[in-house]
Amino acid sequence: MQLIWFRTDLRVHDNTALAAACAQGPTLAVWLVSPAQWHQHDDAPCKVDFWLRNVAALSEQLAAKHIPLLVRTVDTWDKAPQALLKLCQEHTISTVHCNEEYGVNESRRDVAVQQALDKEGIAFSSYLDGLLFKPGSILTKTGNYFQVFSQFRKVCYERLHQSVPAVVRAPSAQAPLHVARDEVPSHVQGFPTPSPQLQALWPAGEDEAKRRLDHFVDEPIEYYNTERDIPSRPGTSQLSAYLAAGVVSPRQCLHVAMTHNRGEFDSGNVGAVTWINELLWREFYKHILVGYPRVSMHRAFRSETEALAWRHAPKELEAWQRGRTGIPIIDAAMRQLLETGWMHNRLRMVVAMFLTKNLLIDWREGERFFMRHLIDGDLAANNGGWQWSASTGTDAAPYFRIFNPHSQSSRFDEHGVFLKQWLPELADLNSKEIHNPASAGGLFGPAGYPQPIVDLGKSRERALTAFKNLPQRQVSGGHHG
Ligand SMILES: Cc1cc2nc3c(=O)[nH]c(=O)nc-3n(C[C@H](O)[C@H](O)[C@H](O)COP(=O)(O)OP(=O)(O)OC[C@H]3O[C@@H](n4cnc5c(N)ncnc54)[C@H](O)[C@@H]3O)c2cc1C
C-alpha cells in the first residue's frame, strides 16, 4: 500500500505526489494537525481555518476516488516520524509520498521522517510540485543562488523556452479500500474560527480556485499591469491563499495564463507577462529561502543591517497594528488586513515601508504581525516582502527611496474610494483632504479619527540617518535598484 502525505498541496489535480502514489498501487492519504507547530510559525487563525475547510473538501474529492483521508494530530513536527511510522505499520505501507516543502523546519522534519522510515525499510519519495523550478536548479554561472530577481528571471525564461513544466493528470478512482476515512476537524483549539464574513470571502476547494483563475484570465489579466496597483479595484487574481495552501498549483496558473496569451510567457499581452512575472517572484523568494536559510530564521539577508538601531516604540507599533496611525492609507490598509485576512500588494509595501522607515520599527515585528493575520501567509513571500520594504533583503528597495504614504494614497486611490470603504469616519472629506485629514486643520478634522502619530518629513530624515550610519554592506553580489 502507498501513503500520500498531504501538506500545502491540498488538491487532487496536478498533484505530483498523489499521482505518483496512485501509479504505484492502492493509496491511502494522511494529513497532520500540528497546533503547537503552527503557533510557533505564527500561522494565522484564518489561515488554519482555510486549511481545515480545504482539507474537508479534499477528503470528499479523495473519497470519490476511494482514497480514504486519515487525520492524525502531532502537536509539533518532532513527533511526525513516530506518528507516520505507526500509521505505516498499521497499514503495511511500502512508500510514503509527499511534495517538497521549503523552510528550515519543514526540511528538518522531512529528513527525520525519512530516517525513521528508512530504519524500518519503508521508502520515502518527495517531489517537486509547489514550484516551477527546483531550488538549486536556477543558479549563477559560479553556482550560487541569485540575489537579483531580473537575473533569476532571465534563467527562468531560458528554461521555459526549452520546456514548460507539464501539468500532472488527476488519478482515476481505485478499487475501494476497507479503511474508513477520518472526520476533518472544523476547529482546532487555539485558533479561533474567523467571522462568517471573512470565511465567505475565501470559499474552500479546487473548484473555487479554478473559478478564480478562469475568471481572472478571462479579462482582468489583460489590464493587470495597470489595474494591479489600484487597491479599490479587483485588478489582481486573489489566488494567493489558494497558491499558499496548494489548492491550485503554479503550473496550472502558468498554463492557463499562457493559453490565454497564445502560448507565450515573456511576450504578447503585457498584462499576462506581468502576471507571470509575479509567479516568478513567488518562485524567487522560495529559492532565496533555500539558498540563504538565515532568512528563514529571523535574520536579515544583509547582515550589516542587523546593526540598525530600530526603535522600541510599543504605542506606535500598536497604533499601526490597529489602523490608528492618523494616516488614512495606512489605517485603511491595516483594517483591510484585520477584516479580510488579505491586503493589496501595493498597500503591503506602503504599510511595511511606513513601519520600518517612518516609525523605524524592526521589520520582524511587521513580518510577525502579517503572518498572524494573513490568510495567504507564506514564510518566503512574507519575509521577502518585508525585507524588500525594510531595505534589508535581496534585491531590496534602496534605503533612500522611501514611499511617502500621502503621495502613494493620492496616486493609487485618487478619489479616496478605498479610503472611504475602510474609514467611514472620513466619508465627508473631499478627495484632496481625505489623503491627509490633518491638512484640513485640526479643529475641522473628522471626529474620532486620530491625529498623525508621526511627522512624515522628520521621520524620513531619521530613517535616512539611521541607514547612512550603518557599516559597509557585507553581502557580496549585485546591488541595483
Ligand atoms: C510586506 C509584504 C508581505 C507579503 N506577504 C505575502 C505572503 O505572506 N504571502 C503571499 O503569497 N504573498 C505575500 N506578499 C506578496 C503579494 O503582496 C501577494 O502575493 C499578493 O498581494 C496576493 O494577491 P493576489 O493573489 O491577488 O496576487 P496577484 O497579483 O494576482 O499575483 C499572483 C500570484 O503571484 C504571487 N505573488 C505576487 N506578488 C508576489 C510577491 N511580491 N512575492 C511573492 N509572490 C508574489 C502570489 O502567489 C500571487 O497569488 C507580500 C508582499 C509584501 C510587500
XYZ file of C-alpha atoms and ligand atoms in Angstrom:
534
model
C 0.000 0.000 0.000
C 1.092 3.596 -0.751
C 0.684 6.608 1.504
C 0.274 10.183 0.266
C 1.094 12.695 2.994
C -0.673 15.957 2.203
C 0.804 19.250 3.406
C 0.470 22.528 1.473
C -0.709 20.741 -1.682
C -4.414 20.393 -0.931
C -5.657 19.339 -4.361
C -6.191 16.214 -6.496
C -5.460 17.808 -9.878
C -1.864 18.364 -10.902
C -0.576 16.854 -7.675
C 2.741 15.120 -8.380
C 2.982 13.055 -5.189
C -0.639 11.912 -5.356
C -0.294 10.868 -8.998
C 2.967 9.016 -8.235
C 1.458 7.178 -5.265
C -1.624 6.090 -7.216
C 0.507 4.962 -10.151
C 2.290 2.543 -7.805
C -0.763 0.918 -6.256
C -3.612 1.233 -3.780
C -3.236 4.502 -1.893
C -4.161 5.875 1.495
C -3.885 9.572 2.434
C -2.950 11.386 5.634
C -2.921 14.967 6.895
C -1.350 16.098 10.171
C -2.834 18.611 12.605
C 0.052 20.382 14.409
C -1.274 23.169 16.657
C 1.900 23.935 18.654
C 3.986 23.958 15.482
C 1.518 26.316 13.819
C 1.691 28.618 16.839
C 5.455 28.561 16.657
C 5.182 29.605 12.997
C 2.687 32.373 13.797
C 0.150 30.821 11.411
C -2.982 32.963 11.387
C -6.270 31.547 12.713
C -7.952 32.433 9.404
C -5.262 30.501 7.528
C -5.651 27.451 9.765
C -9.418 27.659 9.221
C -8.801 27.894 5.448
C -6.628 24.752 5.621
C -9.310 22.875 7.565
C -12.023 23.829 5.118
C -9.838 22.837 2.182
C -8.821 19.538 3.763
C -12.513 18.751 4.262
C -13.177 19.484 0.572
C -10.134 17.409 -0.398
C -11.338 14.479 1.708
C -14.616 14.483 -0.266
C -12.818 14.504 -3.596
C -10.490 11.730 -2.489
C -13.412 9.667 -1.187
C -14.954 9.785 -4.670
C -11.751 8.074 -5.842
C -11.887 5.592 -2.926
C -8.812 7.141 -1.308
C -9.566 7.473 2.427
C -8.027 10.523 4.118
C -6.821 9.917 7.670
C -6.149 12.771 10.087
C -3.529 12.496 12.850
C -2.570 15.049 15.487
C 1.102 15.654 16.309
C 1.456 18.808 18.350
C 4.905 19.574 16.966
C 6.700 18.151 13.959
C 9.312 16.345 16.000
C 6.523 13.840 16.704
C 5.786 13.356 12.987
C 8.277 10.492 12.384
C 6.744 8.354 15.145
C 3.150 9.043 14.112
C 3.788 8.311 10.447
C 5.787 5.193 11.208
C 2.954 3.837 13.342
C 0.437 4.544 10.605
C 2.687 2.862 8.012
C 2.998 -0.226 10.155
C -0.746 -0.419 10.796
C -1.465 -0.321 7.070
C 1.637 -2.082 5.696
C 2.734 0.940 3.692
C 5.702 0.398 1.390
C 6.296 4.042 0.313
C 5.361 7.438 1.711
C 4.953 10.078 -0.995
C 4.885 13.835 -0.452
C 5.543 17.082 -2.260
C 8.562 19.115 -1.173
C 8.123 21.965 1.277
C 10.819 24.584 1.813
C 11.951 26.252 5.014
C 14.326 25.035 7.680
C 11.772 23.348 9.964
C 9.998 21.690 7.048
C 13.257 20.277 5.682
C 14.388 19.019 9.098
C 11.012 17.365 9.634
C 11.221 15.570 6.308
C 14.767 14.358 6.899
C 13.743 12.981 10.310
C 10.704 11.230 8.823
C 12.769 9.739 6.030
C 15.368 8.416 8.503
C 12.732 6.869 10.765
C 11.030 5.147 7.829
C 14.299 4.029 6.338
C 15.216 2.110 9.509
C 12.039 0.083 9.073
C 12.539 -0.492 5.356
C 9.813 1.931 4.268
C 10.636 4.178 1.312
C 10.142 7.952 1.273
C 9.708 9.775 -2.039
C 9.390 13.534 -2.323
C 8.630 15.504 -5.455
C 8.949 18.985 -6.906
C 5.391 20.295 -7.059
C 4.753 23.684 -5.431
C 7.262 25.463 -7.668
C 8.019 25.533 -11.381
C 11.760 25.104 -10.785
C 13.570 23.100 -8.147
C 15.576 25.275 -5.747
C 19.214 24.797 -6.651
C 18.435 24.338 -10.344
C 18.496 28.071 -11.174
C 21.989 29.267 -10.297
C 24.553 31.865 -11.353
C 27.460 30.844 -13.595
C 29.553 30.387 -10.468
C 26.960 28.072 -8.955
C 25.369 30.406 -6.420
C 21.770 31.310 -5.783
C 20.722 34.533 -7.496
C 20.255 37.611 -5.322
C 18.810 39.751 -8.076
C 15.358 38.979 -9.405
C 15.867 40.134 -13.014
C 18.885 37.826 -13.393
C 16.992 34.945 -11.831
C 14.056 35.557 -14.155
C 16.320 35.561 -17.223
C 17.363 31.983 -16.460
C 13.742 31.004 -15.737
C 12.777 32.347 -19.155
C 15.561 30.344 -20.812
C 14.313 27.198 -19.108
C 10.705 27.865 -20.059
C 11.772 28.348 -23.697
C 13.282 24.869 -23.535
C 10.236 23.295 -21.879
C 7.249 24.331 -19.826
C 6.640 22.027 -16.817
C 3.705 19.784 -17.647
C 0.535 19.503 -15.599
C 0.025 16.071 -13.985
C -3.265 14.255 -14.529
C -5.534 13.578 -11.568
C -5.602 9.864 -10.696
C -8.681 7.838 -11.568
C -10.708 6.037 -8.932
C -9.118 2.987 -7.336
C -10.870 -0.126 -6.045
C -12.464 0.568 -2.640
C -10.164 0.036 0.363
C -11.588 -1.235 3.593
C -10.341 1.722 5.608
C -12.728 4.351 6.972
C -11.749 7.954 6.392
C -11.458 10.275 9.397
C -13.598 13.268 10.051
C -11.724 16.521 9.359
C -11.995 18.814 12.404
C -13.829 22.063 11.758
C -11.908 23.804 14.520
C -8.528 23.454 16.226
C -8.069 24.743 19.752
C -6.043 27.942 19.974
C -7.095 29.108 16.507
C -10.436 30.926 16.789
C -12.799 30.463 13.858
C -12.939 33.684 11.810
C -16.143 35.576 11.123
C -18.573 34.115 8.567
C -17.957 37.289 6.508
C -14.251 36.537 6.310
C -14.890 32.871 5.506
C -17.298 33.852 2.740
C -14.557 35.859 1.028
C -12.431 32.731 0.689
C -14.567 29.693 -0.205
C -12.669 26.410 0.012
C -11.937 23.897 -2.705
C -10.267 23.354 -6.040
C -13.383 24.372 -7.955
C -13.258 27.816 -6.367
C -9.561 28.216 -7.167
C -10.252 27.183 -10.762
C -13.173 29.577 -10.968
C -10.951 32.459 -9.787
C -8.197 31.543 -12.194
C -10.581 31.223 -15.168
C -12.324 34.463 -14.299
C -9.024 36.288 -13.945
C -7.579 35.171 -17.271
C -10.909 35.749 -18.976
C -10.444 39.514 -18.725
C -8.735 41.170 -15.723
C -5.355 39.739 -16.763
C -5.443 41.957 -19.878
C -5.321 45.069 -17.722
C -3.299 43.627 -14.869
C -0.218 45.762 -15.477
C -2.153 48.955 -14.702
C -5.095 47.787 -12.566
C -2.904 45.798 -10.161
C -1.843 48.983 -8.395
C -5.331 50.315 -7.670
C -6.457 48.905 -4.307
C -10.121 49.839 -4.785
C -10.417 47.595 -7.863
C -10.317 43.808 -8.133
C -7.382 44.022 -10.542
C -5.429 41.045 -9.168
C -6.274 37.348 -9.115
C -6.788 36.991 -5.338
C -5.331 33.500 -5.675
C -2.556 33.874 -3.086
C -4.348 31.964 -0.313
C -5.078 29.135 -2.758
C -1.490 29.069 -4.022
C -0.095 29.122 -0.476
C -2.273 26.173 0.598
C -1.646 24.386 -2.705
C -5.315 24.359 -3.699
C -4.070 25.487 -7.096
C -0.569 24.955 -8.483
C 1.793 27.419 -10.171
C 1.899 25.069 -13.171
C -1.885 25.317 -13.551
C -1.646 29.116 -13.277
C 1.145 29.300 -15.836
C -0.627 27.054 -18.328
C -3.926 28.905 -18.115
C -2.193 32.298 -18.454
C -0.127 31.074 -21.401
C -3.153 29.585 -23.158
C -4.760 32.983 -22.890
C -1.580 34.599 -24.225
C -1.211 32.441 -27.383
C 1.295 30.171 -25.668
C 3.676 32.994 -24.754
C 5.088 33.901 -21.316
C 7.658 36.645 -21.968
C 5.950 38.325 -24.923
C 2.414 39.069 -26.093
C -0.122 40.679 -23.787
C 1.635 42.935 -21.254
C -0.882 42.059 -18.542
C -0.268 38.326 -18.902
C 3.515 38.789 -18.996
C 3.356 40.955 -15.854
C 1.236 38.393 -14.037
C 3.571 35.514 -14.945
C 6.362 37.765 -13.682
C 4.663 37.774 -10.245
C 4.549 33.974 -10.278
C 8.309 34.136 -10.809
C 8.713 36.490 -7.809
C 6.978 33.814 -5.777
C 9.472 31.345 -7.164
C 12.438 33.681 -6.462
C 11.662 34.119 -2.770
C 11.302 30.360 -2.237
C 14.689 29.830 -3.845
C 16.138 32.521 -1.558
C 14.707 30.663 1.445
C 16.553 27.513 0.444
C 19.753 29.238 -0.718
C 20.058 31.525 2.315
C 18.463 29.633 5.237
C 19.202 32.513 7.637
C 16.190 34.393 6.235
C 14.012 31.565 7.490
C 15.470 32.058 10.983
C 14.538 35.697 11.510
C 17.883 37.009 10.287
C 18.313 39.892 7.868
C 19.607 38.913 4.456
C 22.074 41.833 4.566
C 23.879 41.127 7.804
C 25.159 44.702 8.175
C 21.544 45.835 8.681
C 21.405 43.756 11.878
C 23.188 46.742 13.430
C 20.300 49.140 12.723
C 19.084 50.996 15.785
C 15.422 50.005 15.493
C 13.188 51.933 17.843
C 11.331 50.326 20.729
C 8.003 52.137 20.375
C 5.184 49.854 21.540
C 2.471 52.526 21.373
C 3.308 53.400 17.781
C 3.516 49.717 16.875
C 0.085 49.179 18.366
C -1.365 52.164 16.500
C -0.022 50.666 13.261
C -1.421 47.230 14.115
C -4.870 48.573 14.903
C -5.111 51.004 11.979
C -4.967 54.099 14.232
C -1.933 55.991 12.925
C -3.863 59.016 11.650
C -2.512 58.392 8.147
C -5.527 57.167 6.194
C -3.850 54.930 3.615
C -2.011 53.068 6.392
C -5.110 52.724 8.559
C -7.385 51.636 5.692
C -4.865 49.002 4.625
C -4.449 47.619 8.146
C -8.198 47.439 8.605
C -8.498 45.559 5.319
C -5.968 43.041 6.690
C -7.752 42.621 10.023
C -11.170 42.159 8.455
C -10.384 40.113 5.363
C -7.104 38.287 6.119
C -5.668 39.814 2.932
C -4.086 43.091 1.885
C -3.499 44.524 -1.549
C 0.132 44.197 -2.680
C 0.709 47.938 -3.188
C -0.527 48.557 0.344
C 1.601 45.788 1.818
C 4.613 47.704 0.511
C 3.278 51.058 1.747
C 2.494 49.910 5.306
C 5.728 47.927 5.536
C 7.817 50.921 4.493
C 5.922 53.135 6.894
C 6.601 50.788 9.821
C 10.260 50.206 9.039
C 11.196 53.692 7.810
C 8.853 56.335 9.259
C 8.429 54.529 12.575
C 11.856 52.872 12.356
C 10.426 49.723 13.943
C 12.109 46.366 13.268
C 10.728 44.625 10.155
C 10.438 41.412 12.203
C 7.569 42.991 14.181
C 5.719 43.645 10.960
C 6.558 40.269 9.472
C 5.173 38.528 12.567
C 2.008 40.615 12.683
C 1.326 39.966 8.997
C 1.884 36.243 9.471
C -0.544 36.188 12.396
C -3.279 37.751 10.271
C -2.753 36.772 6.634
C -4.817 34.009 5.079
C -2.085 33.729 2.422
C 0.784 33.956 4.951
C 3.816 32.351 3.376
C 7.242 32.497 5.010
C 9.181 33.063 1.788
C 6.929 35.728 0.230
C 6.230 37.488 3.509
C 9.852 37.584 4.559
C 10.873 38.647 1.057
C 8.291 41.433 1.025
C 9.272 42.692 4.464
C 12.983 42.608 3.832
C 12.417 44.321 0.471
C 10.473 47.123 2.158
C 12.948 47.445 5.026
C 15.915 47.516 2.601
C 17.487 44.608 4.486
C 16.932 41.912 1.835
C 17.993 40.642 -1.573
C 17.074 42.924 -4.413
C 15.554 45.282 -1.856
C 14.310 48.831 -2.257
C 17.311 51.196 -1.865
C 17.068 52.696 1.610
C 16.876 56.287 0.350
C 13.803 55.604 -1.804
C 11.140 55.900 0.889
C 7.482 55.918 -0.172
C 5.535 58.928 1.048
C 2.182 57.478 2.195
C 0.249 60.620 1.256
C 1.634 60.611 -2.290
C 1.037 56.873 -2.629
C -2.515 57.444 -1.459
C -3.341 60.238 -3.909
C -1.598 58.429 -6.728
C -3.189 54.999 -6.352
C -6.504 55.920 -4.697
C -7.011 59.291 -6.329
C -10.649 59.789 -5.347
C -10.317 58.128 -1.956
C -12.641 55.248 -2.893
C -10.588 52.687 -0.992
C -10.097 55.032 1.970
C -13.829 55.643 2.301
C -14.587 51.934 2.143
C -12.401 51.204 5.173
C -12.579 54.518 7.043
C -16.245 55.528 7.001
C -15.419 58.273 9.518
C -13.668 60.111 6.664
C -16.623 59.852 4.266
C -17.347 63.588 4.320
C -13.868 64.724 3.332
C -13.253 65.803 -0.255
C -10.925 63.822 -2.479
C -7.970 66.070 -1.657
C -8.346 66.304 2.116
C -9.081 62.633 2.590
C -5.466 61.621 1.964
C -4.283 63.884 4.773
C -7.148 64.929 7.089
C -4.721 66.852 9.337
C -4.185 69.281 6.448
C -7.858 70.257 6.721
C -6.976 71.796 10.090
C -7.208 70.103 13.473
C -10.398 71.864 14.520
C -12.249 70.725 11.446
C -10.795 67.242 11.323
C -13.218 64.330 11.422
C -14.384 63.332 14.901
C -12.824 60.172 16.278
C -10.043 59.970 13.697
C -6.589 60.266 15.297
C -4.008 62.938 14.554
C -0.949 61.560 12.716
C 1.320 59.744 15.189
C 4.428 60.818 13.298
C 5.732 63.691 11.163
C 6.423 62.129 7.774
C 9.205 64.545 6.797
C 11.160 64.383 10.056
C 10.785 60.635 10.406
C 12.032 60.183 6.847
C 15.214 62.088 7.756
C 15.592 59.985 10.898
C 15.453 56.798 8.810
C 17.953 58.109 6.256
C 20.407 58.924 9.047
C 19.980 55.510 10.663
C 20.670 53.718 7.386
C 23.537 56.023 6.397
C 25.315 55.257 9.656
C 25.383 51.517 9.000
C 28.755 49.841 8.484
C 29.672 48.810 4.933
C 27.485 46.154 3.362
C 28.754 42.677 3.994
C 26.800 40.750 1.389
C 28.654 40.218 -1.850
C 26.706 40.316 -5.082
C 24.870 42.754 -7.255
C 23.494 45.912 -5.789
C 20.957 47.531 -8.014
C 17.645 49.276 -7.909
C 5.367 43.144 3.032
C 4.802 42.099 2.097
C 4.364 40.884 2.606
C 3.843 39.901 1.744
N 3.429 38.689 2.275
C 2.966 37.723 1.442
C 2.563 36.457 1.960
O 2.656 36.179 3.156
N 2.073 35.534 1.083
C 1.968 35.786 -0.262
O 1.515 34.902 -1.002
N 2.363 36.959 -0.771
C 2.853 37.935 0.028
N 3.236 39.144 -0.498
C 3.207 39.324 -1.967
C 1.916 39.912 -2.550
O 1.555 41.057 -1.847
C 0.739 38.910 -2.557
O 1.154 37.688 -3.120
C -0.421 39.439 -3.386
O -0.882 40.657 -2.881
C -1.547 38.424 -3.384
O -2.648 38.878 -4.112
P -3.088 38.175 -5.466
O -3.216 36.714 -5.280
O -4.281 38.916 -5.979
O -1.824 38.447 -6.383
P -1.567 38.567 -7.980
O -1.186 39.955 -8.222
O -2.758 38.043 -8.739
O -0.326 37.640 -8.187
C -0.424 36.242 -8.484
C 0.358 35.420 -7.501
O 1.747 35.687 -7.609
C 2.350 35.593 -6.330
N 2.948 36.896 -5.981
C 2.517 38.106 -6.374
N 3.333 39.077 -5.905
C 4.301 38.452 -5.203
C 5.438 38.895 -4.492
N 5.770 40.198 -4.414
N 6.203 37.989 -3.857
C 5.912 36.669 -3.934
N 4.847 36.196 -4.595
C 4.051 37.061 -5.236
C 1.260 35.237 -5.331
O 1.264 33.840 -5.141
C 0.005 35.700 -6.048
O -1.148 34.993 -5.665
C 3.764 40.151 0.348
C 4.218 41.376 -0.148
C 4.726 42.346 0.711
C 5.191 43.647 0.135
